[in-house]
C-alpha positions as MATLAB code, in Angstrom:
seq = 'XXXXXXXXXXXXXXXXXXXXXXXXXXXXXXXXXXXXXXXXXXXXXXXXXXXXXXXXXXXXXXXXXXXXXXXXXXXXXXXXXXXXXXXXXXXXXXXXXXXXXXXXXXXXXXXXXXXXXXXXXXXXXXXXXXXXXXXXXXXXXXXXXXXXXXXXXXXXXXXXXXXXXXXXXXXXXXXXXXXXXXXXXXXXXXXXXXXXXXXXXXXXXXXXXXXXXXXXXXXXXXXXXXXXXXXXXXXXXXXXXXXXXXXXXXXXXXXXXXXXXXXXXXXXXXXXXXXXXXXXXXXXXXXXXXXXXXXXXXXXXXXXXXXXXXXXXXXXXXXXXXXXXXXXXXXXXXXXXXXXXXXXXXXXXXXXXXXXXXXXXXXXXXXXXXXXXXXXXXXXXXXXXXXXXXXXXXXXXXXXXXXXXXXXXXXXXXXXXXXXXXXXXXXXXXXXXXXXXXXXXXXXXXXXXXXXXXXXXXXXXXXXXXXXXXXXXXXXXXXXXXXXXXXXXXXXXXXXXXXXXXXXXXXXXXXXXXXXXXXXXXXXXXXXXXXXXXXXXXXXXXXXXXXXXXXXXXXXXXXXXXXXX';
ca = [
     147.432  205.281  156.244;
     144.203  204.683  154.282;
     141.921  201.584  154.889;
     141.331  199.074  152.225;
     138.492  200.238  149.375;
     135.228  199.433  149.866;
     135.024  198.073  146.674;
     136.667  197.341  143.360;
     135.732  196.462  139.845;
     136.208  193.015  138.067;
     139.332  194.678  136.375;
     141.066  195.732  139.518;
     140.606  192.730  140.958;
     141.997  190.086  138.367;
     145.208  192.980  138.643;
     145.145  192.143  142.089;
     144.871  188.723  141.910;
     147.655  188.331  139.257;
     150.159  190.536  140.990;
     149.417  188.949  144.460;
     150.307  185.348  143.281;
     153.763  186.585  141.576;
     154.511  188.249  144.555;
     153.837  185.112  146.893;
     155.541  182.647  144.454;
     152.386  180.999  143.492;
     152.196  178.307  140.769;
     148.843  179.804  139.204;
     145.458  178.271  138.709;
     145.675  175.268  136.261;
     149.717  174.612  136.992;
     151.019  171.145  138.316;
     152.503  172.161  141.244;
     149.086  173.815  142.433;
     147.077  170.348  140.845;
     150.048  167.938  142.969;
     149.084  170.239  146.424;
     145.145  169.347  145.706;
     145.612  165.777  145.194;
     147.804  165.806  148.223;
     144.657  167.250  150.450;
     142.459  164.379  148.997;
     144.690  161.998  149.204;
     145.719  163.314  153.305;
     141.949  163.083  153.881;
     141.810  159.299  152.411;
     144.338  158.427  154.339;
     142.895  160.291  158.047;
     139.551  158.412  157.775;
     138.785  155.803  160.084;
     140.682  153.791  161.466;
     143.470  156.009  159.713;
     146.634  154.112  158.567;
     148.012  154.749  162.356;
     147.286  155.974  165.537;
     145.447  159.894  165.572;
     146.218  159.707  161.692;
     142.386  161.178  161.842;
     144.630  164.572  162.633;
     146.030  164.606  159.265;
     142.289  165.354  157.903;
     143.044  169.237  158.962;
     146.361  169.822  156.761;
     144.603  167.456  153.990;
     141.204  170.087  153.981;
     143.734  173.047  154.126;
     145.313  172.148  150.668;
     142.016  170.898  149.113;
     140.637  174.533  150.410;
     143.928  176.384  149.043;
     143.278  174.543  145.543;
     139.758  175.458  145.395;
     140.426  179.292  146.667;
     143.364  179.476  143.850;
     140.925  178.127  141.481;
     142.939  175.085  140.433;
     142.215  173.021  137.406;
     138.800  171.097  138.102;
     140.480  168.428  137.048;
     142.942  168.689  139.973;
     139.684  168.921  142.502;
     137.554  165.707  141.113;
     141.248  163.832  141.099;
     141.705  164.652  144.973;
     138.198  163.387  145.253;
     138.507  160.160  143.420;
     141.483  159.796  145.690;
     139.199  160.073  148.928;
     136.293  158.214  148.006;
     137.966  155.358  146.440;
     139.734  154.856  149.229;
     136.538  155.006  151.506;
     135.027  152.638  149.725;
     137.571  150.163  149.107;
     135.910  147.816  151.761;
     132.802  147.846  149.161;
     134.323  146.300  146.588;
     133.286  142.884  148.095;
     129.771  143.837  147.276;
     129.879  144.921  144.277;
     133.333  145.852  142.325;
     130.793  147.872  139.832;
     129.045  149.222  142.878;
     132.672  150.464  144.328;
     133.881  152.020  141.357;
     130.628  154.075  140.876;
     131.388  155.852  144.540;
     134.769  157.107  143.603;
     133.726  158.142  140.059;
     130.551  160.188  140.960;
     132.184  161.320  144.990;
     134.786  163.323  142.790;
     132.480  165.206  141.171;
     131.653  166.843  144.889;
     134.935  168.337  144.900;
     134.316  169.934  141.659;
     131.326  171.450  142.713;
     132.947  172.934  145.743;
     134.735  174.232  143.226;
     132.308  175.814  140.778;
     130.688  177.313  144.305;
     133.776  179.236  145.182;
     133.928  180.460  141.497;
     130.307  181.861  142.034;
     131.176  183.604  145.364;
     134.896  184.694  144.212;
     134.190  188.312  142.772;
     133.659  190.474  145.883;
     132.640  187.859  148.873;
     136.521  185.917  148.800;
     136.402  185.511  152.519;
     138.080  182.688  153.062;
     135.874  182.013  155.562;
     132.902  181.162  153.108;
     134.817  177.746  152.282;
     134.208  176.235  156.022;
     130.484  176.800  155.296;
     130.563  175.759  151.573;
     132.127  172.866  152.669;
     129.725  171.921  155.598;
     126.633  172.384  152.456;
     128.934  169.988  150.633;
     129.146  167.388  153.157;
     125.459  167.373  153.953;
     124.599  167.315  150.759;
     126.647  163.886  149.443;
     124.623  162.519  152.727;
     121.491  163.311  151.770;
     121.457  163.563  148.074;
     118.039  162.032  147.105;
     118.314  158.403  145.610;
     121.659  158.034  146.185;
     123.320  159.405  149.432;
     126.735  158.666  150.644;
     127.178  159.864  153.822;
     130.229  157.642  155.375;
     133.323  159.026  155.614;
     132.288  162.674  156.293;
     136.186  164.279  157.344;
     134.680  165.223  160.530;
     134.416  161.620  161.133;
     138.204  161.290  161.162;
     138.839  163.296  164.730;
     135.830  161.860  166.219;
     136.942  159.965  168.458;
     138.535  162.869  170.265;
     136.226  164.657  172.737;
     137.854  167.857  171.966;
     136.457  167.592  168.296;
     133.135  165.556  168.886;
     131.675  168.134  171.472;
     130.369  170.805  169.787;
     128.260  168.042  168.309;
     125.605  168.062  171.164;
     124.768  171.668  170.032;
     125.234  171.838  166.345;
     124.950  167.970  165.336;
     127.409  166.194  163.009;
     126.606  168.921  159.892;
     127.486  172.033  162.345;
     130.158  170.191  162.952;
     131.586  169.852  160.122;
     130.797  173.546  159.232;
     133.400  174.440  162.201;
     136.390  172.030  161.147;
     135.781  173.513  157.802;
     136.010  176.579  159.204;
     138.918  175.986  160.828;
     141.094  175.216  158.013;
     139.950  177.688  156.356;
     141.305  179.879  159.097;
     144.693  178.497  158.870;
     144.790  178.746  155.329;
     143.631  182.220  155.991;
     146.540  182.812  158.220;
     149.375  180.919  157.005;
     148.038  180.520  152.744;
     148.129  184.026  151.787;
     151.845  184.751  153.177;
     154.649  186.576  150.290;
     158.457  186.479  151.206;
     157.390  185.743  154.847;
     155.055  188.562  155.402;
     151.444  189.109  155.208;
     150.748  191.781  152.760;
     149.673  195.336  153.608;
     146.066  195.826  153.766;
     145.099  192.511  153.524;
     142.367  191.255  155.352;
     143.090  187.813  155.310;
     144.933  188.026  158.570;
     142.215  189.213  160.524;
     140.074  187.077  159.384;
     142.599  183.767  160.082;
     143.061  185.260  163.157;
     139.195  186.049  164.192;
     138.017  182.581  163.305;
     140.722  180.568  164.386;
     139.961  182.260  167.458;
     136.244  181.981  167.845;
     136.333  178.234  166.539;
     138.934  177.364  169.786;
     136.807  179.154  171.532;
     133.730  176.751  170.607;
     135.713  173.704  171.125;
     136.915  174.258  174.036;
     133.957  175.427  175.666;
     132.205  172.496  174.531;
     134.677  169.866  175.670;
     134.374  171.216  178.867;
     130.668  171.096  179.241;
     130.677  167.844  177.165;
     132.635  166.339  180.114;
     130.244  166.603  182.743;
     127.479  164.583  180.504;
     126.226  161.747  181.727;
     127.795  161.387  185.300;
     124.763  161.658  187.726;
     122.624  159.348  185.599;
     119.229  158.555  187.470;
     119.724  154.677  187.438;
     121.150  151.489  185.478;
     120.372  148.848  183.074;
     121.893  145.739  181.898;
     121.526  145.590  178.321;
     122.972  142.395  176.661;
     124.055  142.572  172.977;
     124.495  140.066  170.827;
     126.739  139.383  168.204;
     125.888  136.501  164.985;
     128.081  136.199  162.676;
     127.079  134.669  159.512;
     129.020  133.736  156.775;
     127.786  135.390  153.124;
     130.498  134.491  150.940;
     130.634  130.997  149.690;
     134.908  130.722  150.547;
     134.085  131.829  154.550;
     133.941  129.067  156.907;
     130.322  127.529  157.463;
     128.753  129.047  153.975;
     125.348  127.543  153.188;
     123.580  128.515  150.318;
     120.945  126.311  150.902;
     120.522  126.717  154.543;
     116.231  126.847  155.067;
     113.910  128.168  157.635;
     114.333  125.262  159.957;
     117.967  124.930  160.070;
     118.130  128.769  160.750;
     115.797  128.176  163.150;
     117.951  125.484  165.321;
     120.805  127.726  165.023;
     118.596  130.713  166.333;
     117.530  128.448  169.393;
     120.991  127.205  170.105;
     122.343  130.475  170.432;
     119.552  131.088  172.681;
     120.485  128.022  174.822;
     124.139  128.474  174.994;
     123.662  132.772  176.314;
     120.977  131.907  178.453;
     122.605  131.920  182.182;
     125.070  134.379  180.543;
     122.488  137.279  179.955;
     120.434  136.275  183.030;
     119.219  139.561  184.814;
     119.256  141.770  181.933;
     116.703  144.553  181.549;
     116.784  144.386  177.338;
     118.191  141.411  174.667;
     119.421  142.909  171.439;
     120.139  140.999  168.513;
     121.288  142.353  164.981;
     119.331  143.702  161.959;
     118.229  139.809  160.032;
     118.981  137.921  163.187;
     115.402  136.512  163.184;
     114.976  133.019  161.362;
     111.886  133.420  158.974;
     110.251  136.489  157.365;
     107.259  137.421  158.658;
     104.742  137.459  155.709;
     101.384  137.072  157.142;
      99.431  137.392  160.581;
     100.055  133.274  160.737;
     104.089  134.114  160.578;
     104.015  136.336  163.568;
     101.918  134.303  165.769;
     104.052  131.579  164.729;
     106.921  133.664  165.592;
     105.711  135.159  169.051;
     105.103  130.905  170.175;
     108.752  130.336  169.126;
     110.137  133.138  171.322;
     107.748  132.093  174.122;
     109.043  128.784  173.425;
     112.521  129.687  174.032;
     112.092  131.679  177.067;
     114.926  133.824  176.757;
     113.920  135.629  180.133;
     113.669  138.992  178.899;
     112.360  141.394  176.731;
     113.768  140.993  173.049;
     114.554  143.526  169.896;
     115.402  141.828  167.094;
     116.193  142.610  163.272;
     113.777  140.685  160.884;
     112.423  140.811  157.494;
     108.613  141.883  157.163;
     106.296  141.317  154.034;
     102.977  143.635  153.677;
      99.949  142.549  151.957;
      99.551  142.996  148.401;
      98.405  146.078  147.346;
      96.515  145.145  144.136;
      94.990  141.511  143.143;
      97.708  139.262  141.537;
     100.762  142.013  142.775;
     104.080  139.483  142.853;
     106.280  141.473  144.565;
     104.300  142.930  147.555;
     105.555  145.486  149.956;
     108.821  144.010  151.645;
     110.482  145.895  154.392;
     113.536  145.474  156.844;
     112.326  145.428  160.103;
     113.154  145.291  164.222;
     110.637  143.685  165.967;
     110.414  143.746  170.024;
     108.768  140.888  172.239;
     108.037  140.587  175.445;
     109.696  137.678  177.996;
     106.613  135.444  177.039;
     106.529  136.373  173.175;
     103.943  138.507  172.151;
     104.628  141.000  169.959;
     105.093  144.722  171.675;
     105.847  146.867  168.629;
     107.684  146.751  165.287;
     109.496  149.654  162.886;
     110.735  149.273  159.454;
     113.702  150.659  157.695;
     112.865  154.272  156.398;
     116.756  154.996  155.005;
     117.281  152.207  152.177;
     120.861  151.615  150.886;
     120.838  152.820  146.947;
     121.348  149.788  144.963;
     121.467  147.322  147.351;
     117.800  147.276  149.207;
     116.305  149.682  146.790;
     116.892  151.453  143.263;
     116.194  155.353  142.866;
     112.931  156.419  141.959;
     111.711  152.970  142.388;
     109.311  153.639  145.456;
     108.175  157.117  143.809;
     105.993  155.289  140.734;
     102.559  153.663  141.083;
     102.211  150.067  142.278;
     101.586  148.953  139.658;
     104.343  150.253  137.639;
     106.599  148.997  140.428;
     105.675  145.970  140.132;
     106.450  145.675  136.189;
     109.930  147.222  136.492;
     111.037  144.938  139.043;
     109.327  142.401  136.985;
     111.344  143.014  133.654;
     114.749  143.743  136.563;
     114.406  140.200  138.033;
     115.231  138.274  134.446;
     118.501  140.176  135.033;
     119.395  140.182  138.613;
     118.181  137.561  139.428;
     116.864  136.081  143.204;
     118.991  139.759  144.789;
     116.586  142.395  143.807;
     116.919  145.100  145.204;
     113.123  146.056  146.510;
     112.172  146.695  149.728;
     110.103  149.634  150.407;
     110.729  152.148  152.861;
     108.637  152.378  156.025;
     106.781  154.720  157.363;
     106.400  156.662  160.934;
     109.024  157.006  163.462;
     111.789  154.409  164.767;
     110.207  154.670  168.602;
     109.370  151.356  170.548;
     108.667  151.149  173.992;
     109.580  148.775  176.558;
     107.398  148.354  179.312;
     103.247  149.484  179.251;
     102.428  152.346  181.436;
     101.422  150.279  185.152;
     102.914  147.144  183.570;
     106.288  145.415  184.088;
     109.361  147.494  183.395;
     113.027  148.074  183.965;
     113.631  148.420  187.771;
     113.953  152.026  188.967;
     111.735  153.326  185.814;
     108.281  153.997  186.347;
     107.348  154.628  182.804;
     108.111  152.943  179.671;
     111.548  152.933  178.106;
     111.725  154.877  174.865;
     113.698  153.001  172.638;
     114.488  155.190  168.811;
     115.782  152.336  166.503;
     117.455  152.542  163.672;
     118.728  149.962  161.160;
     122.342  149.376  159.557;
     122.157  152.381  157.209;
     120.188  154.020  159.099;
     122.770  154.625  161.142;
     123.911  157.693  159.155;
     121.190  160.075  159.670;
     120.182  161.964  162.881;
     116.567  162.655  161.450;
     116.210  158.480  161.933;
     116.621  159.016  165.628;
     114.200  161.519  166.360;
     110.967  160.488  167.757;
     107.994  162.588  168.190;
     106.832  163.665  172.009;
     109.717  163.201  174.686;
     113.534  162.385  173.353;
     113.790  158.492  173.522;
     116.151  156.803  176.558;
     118.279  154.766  174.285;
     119.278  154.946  171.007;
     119.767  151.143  169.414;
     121.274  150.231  165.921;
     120.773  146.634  164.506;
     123.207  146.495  161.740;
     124.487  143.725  159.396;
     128.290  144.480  158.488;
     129.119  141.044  157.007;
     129.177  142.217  153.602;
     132.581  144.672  154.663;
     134.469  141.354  155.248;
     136.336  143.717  158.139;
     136.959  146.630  156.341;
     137.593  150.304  157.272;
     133.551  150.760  156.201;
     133.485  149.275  159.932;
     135.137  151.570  161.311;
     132.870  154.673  159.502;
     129.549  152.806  161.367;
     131.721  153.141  164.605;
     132.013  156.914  164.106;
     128.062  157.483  162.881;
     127.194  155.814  166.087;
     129.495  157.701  168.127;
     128.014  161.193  166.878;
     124.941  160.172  166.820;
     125.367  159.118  170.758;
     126.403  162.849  171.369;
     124.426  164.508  169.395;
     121.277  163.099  170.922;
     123.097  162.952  174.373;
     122.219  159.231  175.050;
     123.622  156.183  175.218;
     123.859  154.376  172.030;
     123.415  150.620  171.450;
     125.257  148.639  168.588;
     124.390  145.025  167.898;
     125.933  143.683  165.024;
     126.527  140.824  162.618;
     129.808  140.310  162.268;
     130.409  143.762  162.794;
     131.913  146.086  166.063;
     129.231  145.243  168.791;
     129.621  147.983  171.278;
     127.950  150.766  173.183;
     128.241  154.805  173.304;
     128.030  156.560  176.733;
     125.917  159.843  175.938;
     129.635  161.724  175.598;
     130.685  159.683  172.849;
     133.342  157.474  175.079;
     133.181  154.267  173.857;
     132.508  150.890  176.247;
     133.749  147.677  175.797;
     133.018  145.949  172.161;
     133.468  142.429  171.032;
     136.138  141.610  167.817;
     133.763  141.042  164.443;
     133.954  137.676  163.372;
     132.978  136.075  166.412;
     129.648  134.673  168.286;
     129.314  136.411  171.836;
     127.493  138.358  174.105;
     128.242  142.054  175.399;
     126.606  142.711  178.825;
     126.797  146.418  179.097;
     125.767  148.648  182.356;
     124.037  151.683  180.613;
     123.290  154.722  182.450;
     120.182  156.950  181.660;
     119.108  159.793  182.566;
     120.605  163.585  182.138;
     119.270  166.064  179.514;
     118.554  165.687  176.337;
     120.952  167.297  173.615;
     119.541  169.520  170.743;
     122.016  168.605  168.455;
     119.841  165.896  166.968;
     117.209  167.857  165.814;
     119.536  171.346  165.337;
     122.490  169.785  163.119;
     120.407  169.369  159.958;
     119.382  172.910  159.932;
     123.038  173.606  159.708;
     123.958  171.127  156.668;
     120.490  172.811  154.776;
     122.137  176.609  155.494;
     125.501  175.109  154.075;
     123.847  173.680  151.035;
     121.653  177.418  150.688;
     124.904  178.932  150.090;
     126.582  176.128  147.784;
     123.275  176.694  145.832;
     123.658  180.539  145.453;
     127.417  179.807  144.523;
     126.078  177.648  141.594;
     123.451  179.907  140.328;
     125.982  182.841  140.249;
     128.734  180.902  138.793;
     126.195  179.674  135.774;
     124.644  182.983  135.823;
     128.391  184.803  135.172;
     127.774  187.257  137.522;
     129.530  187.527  140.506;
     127.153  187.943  143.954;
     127.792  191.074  145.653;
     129.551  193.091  142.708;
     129.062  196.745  142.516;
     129.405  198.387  145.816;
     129.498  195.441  148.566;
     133.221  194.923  150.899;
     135.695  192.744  149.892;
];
């Protein structure tokens, strides 16, 4: 028996190709029944995002990326692949449509074009490197790059999201992040498909590799799995002491038809309502190491050096009886005489028992469109200020321009030989991160030793309860694992919770409602590298998409002329 050629030309091939889909019954590139499979994968992968339509729907993400990959390997209409992708984003995003209906319709419109350019990629790589294999790691460049794409990233939803909240899937997180991760479930439909796609009158055909490859990485990605599940179990159970943490939830109406809507609600009445919620939790939280409140929970922007000494008397006025991170809104000084709209930035503030001031970050990851427009922070300040000046005659009093901070989300709770969390001798490394901030594992890496807590402030009104809720849930989740430490959510009107550093979730209190989550968090344990190690997987995946799209413009195939099949 001789072993498959080493090569073949561009003839040969599209012989192949042709003769190998009559003989498996195939519909052909470009037919309906191939375009009705695609939209069925996007529309399975809509449907498996969190929370899923019903309980471990998230499992119906695998068969849903197995026909989107068996479209894109059969080179189905690209029509077809942006459909199955306006089906999955616009059902993402549905929850957005309370925002902005224009903003909404934007996300499925542009997401589908991702699918297409999976697509094109595949086209690029086709002539002589078809391993079926390639479209796991196309597809994890894919997903890291709609997260990160500059100006406008959208990275809720990733599929990987969907089977999250099953340790089996989430572990290999703590080595390989959220973009390795969803490199291997990419790779393992591709495996299947591999397997199972390339069958003809119930047989595999002879010489084809596609067996040993299905077989091979099916194989190696179980392998990864469950190794990881089983090391992933042991995290966190010996932790080297305990904190009470309380979180707090305020929800606060935004839309004029919810219940206790004031448009014209000032300073001072948001002031009352910030020390009455401080009154009423008081012998509630009593005894806890850390407050947390969510991302615009403070009453009053601070604007100058008066505003924060006016807001360090107010906390030391309430004596909330221990230290406090809060979410507030932070103007700089004006960068040029006669500037009107000076630096403005989204920050979390953190005060001590008596008030003062310990340490502040701003938000570095602004959402597109609603805190910031592309581009806007790369021009001059003075031309910034003139766009936005001609921009507010149009939008109006909501314009979108805050400025992204700068440095690292670390605070620190506790001074070295000062007061601190029982059982700690040094001070607590807190990495913050803000609402959409949430999304990004490079927002919770700090520089020297890997921070003790991880602690999102978020603001989830605008969702009005929507699955979008659900998506935060899952970003915190991974990025609990992939840093291995417990995770922090306080919310408004949102799902205030906590992560243990495995990913299993602790108690959380309904959105909607005013309360106060007293959670015992463990620290301790080591570290996980999948913070800082995940990116470099998502950057690999988008190397390759990129040399996909330069060959496929290019017409020439990578590889052609002499290299395996």
């Amino acid at each position: 028996m001789g072993s498959p050629p080493l090569s073949r030309s561009p003839e040969r091939g599209a012989e192949q190709e042709a003769r190998c889909g009559a003989e498996e019954g195939r519909s052909g590139p470009g037919s309906p029944r191939a375009a009705l499979w695609t939209l069925c994968g996007g529309l399975l992968l809509a449907l498996a995002s969190p929370p899923g339509v019903f309980p471990y729907a998230g499992l119906l993400s695998l068969p849903g990326l197995v026909l989107l990959f068996r479209g894109v390997q059969e080179r189905v209409s690209l029509w077809a692949l942006y459909g199955a992708g306006v089906l999955f984003f616009g059902w993402l995003g549905w929850s957005l449509r309370f925002v902005s209906f224009g903003g909404y319709l934007a996300i499925p419109l542009l997401g589908g074009l991702y699918f297409v350019l999976l697509g094109l990629a595949w086209r690029g790589f086709r002539g002589a490197w078809g391993n079926p294999l390639l479209l796991g790691l196309l597809w994890m460049g894919l997903e890291y790059l709609r997260g990160h794409m500059p100006g406008i990233p959208y990275p809720l939803g990733q599929v990987v999201h969907s089977v999250a909240g099953l340790g089996l899937f989430r572990a290999p997180a703590r080595w390989i992040g959220e973009a390795g991760l969803g490199g291997l479930y990419g790779l393992l439909a591709a495996s299947i498909l591999a397997l199972f796609g390339r069958r003809g009158q119930g047989r595999i055909r002879a010489g084809d590799l596609s067996l040993r490859w299905g077989m091979g990485g099916l194989l190696g990605v179980l392998v990864v799995f469950g190794a990881s599940w089983g090391l992933l179990s042991g995290v966190g159970t010996a932790p080297r002491g305990r904190i009470q943490v309380a979180l707090c939830q305020v929800p606060t109406p935004v839309y004029p038809d919810q219940e206790g809507y004031d448009a014209r609600r000032g300073v001072q009445a948001r002031i009352r309502e910030f020390a009455a919620f401080v009154e009423r939790h008081r012998e509630e939280w009593k005894g806890s190491a850390l407050l947390v409140f969510p991302e615009s929970a403070f009453p009053f922007t601070l604007s100058s050096g008066r505003a924060t000494r006016l807001a360090e008397d107010l906390i030391a006025r309430l004596r909330p009886g221990a230290p406090l991170l809060i979410g507030a809104g932070r103007q700089g000084e004006p960068v040029f005489p006669g500037q009107k709209f000076p630096p403005r930035f989204n920050s979390a503030l953190l005060f001590t028992p008596g008030g003062r001031l310990l340490g502040q970050v701003d938000k570095r990851w602004l959402v597109p469109l609603g805190e910031t427009l592309p581009g806007l922070n790369l021009l001059s300040p003075e031309s910034r200020d003139a766009v936005l000046g001609v921009l507010e005659g149009w939008v109006g009093p909501f314009l979108p321009s805050l400025s992204p901070g700068e440095g690292t989300g670390l605070l620190q709770l506790g001074e070295p030989g000062g007061k601190v969390p029982k059982a700690f001798s040094d001070p607590l490394r807190l990495a913050v991160g803000i609402c959409f901030e949430n999304a990004f594992p490079e927002a919770f890496l700090v520089p020297g030793a890997p921070a003790d807590l991880l602690v999102v402030l978020s603001n989830e009104a605008w969702y009005r309860g929507g699955a979008t809720l659900d998506q935060m849930l899952a970003l915190s989740r991974l990025r609990a694992v992939e840093a291995g430490r417990p995770l922090l959510r306080s919310t408004v009107d949102g799902w205030t919770t906590w992560f243990r550093a495995s990913g299993a979730m602790g108690a959380k209190l309904p959105p909607g409602k005013e309360g106060v989550l007293l959670a015992q968090v463990p620290l301790g344990g080591d570290a996980a590298p999948g913070l800082a190690w995940g990116p470099w997987f998502g950057r690999f995946g988008l190397g390759l998409l990129v040399l996909g799209w330069i060959a496929f413009v290019c017409g020439r195939k990578p590889g052609e002329g002499g290299v395996s099949s």
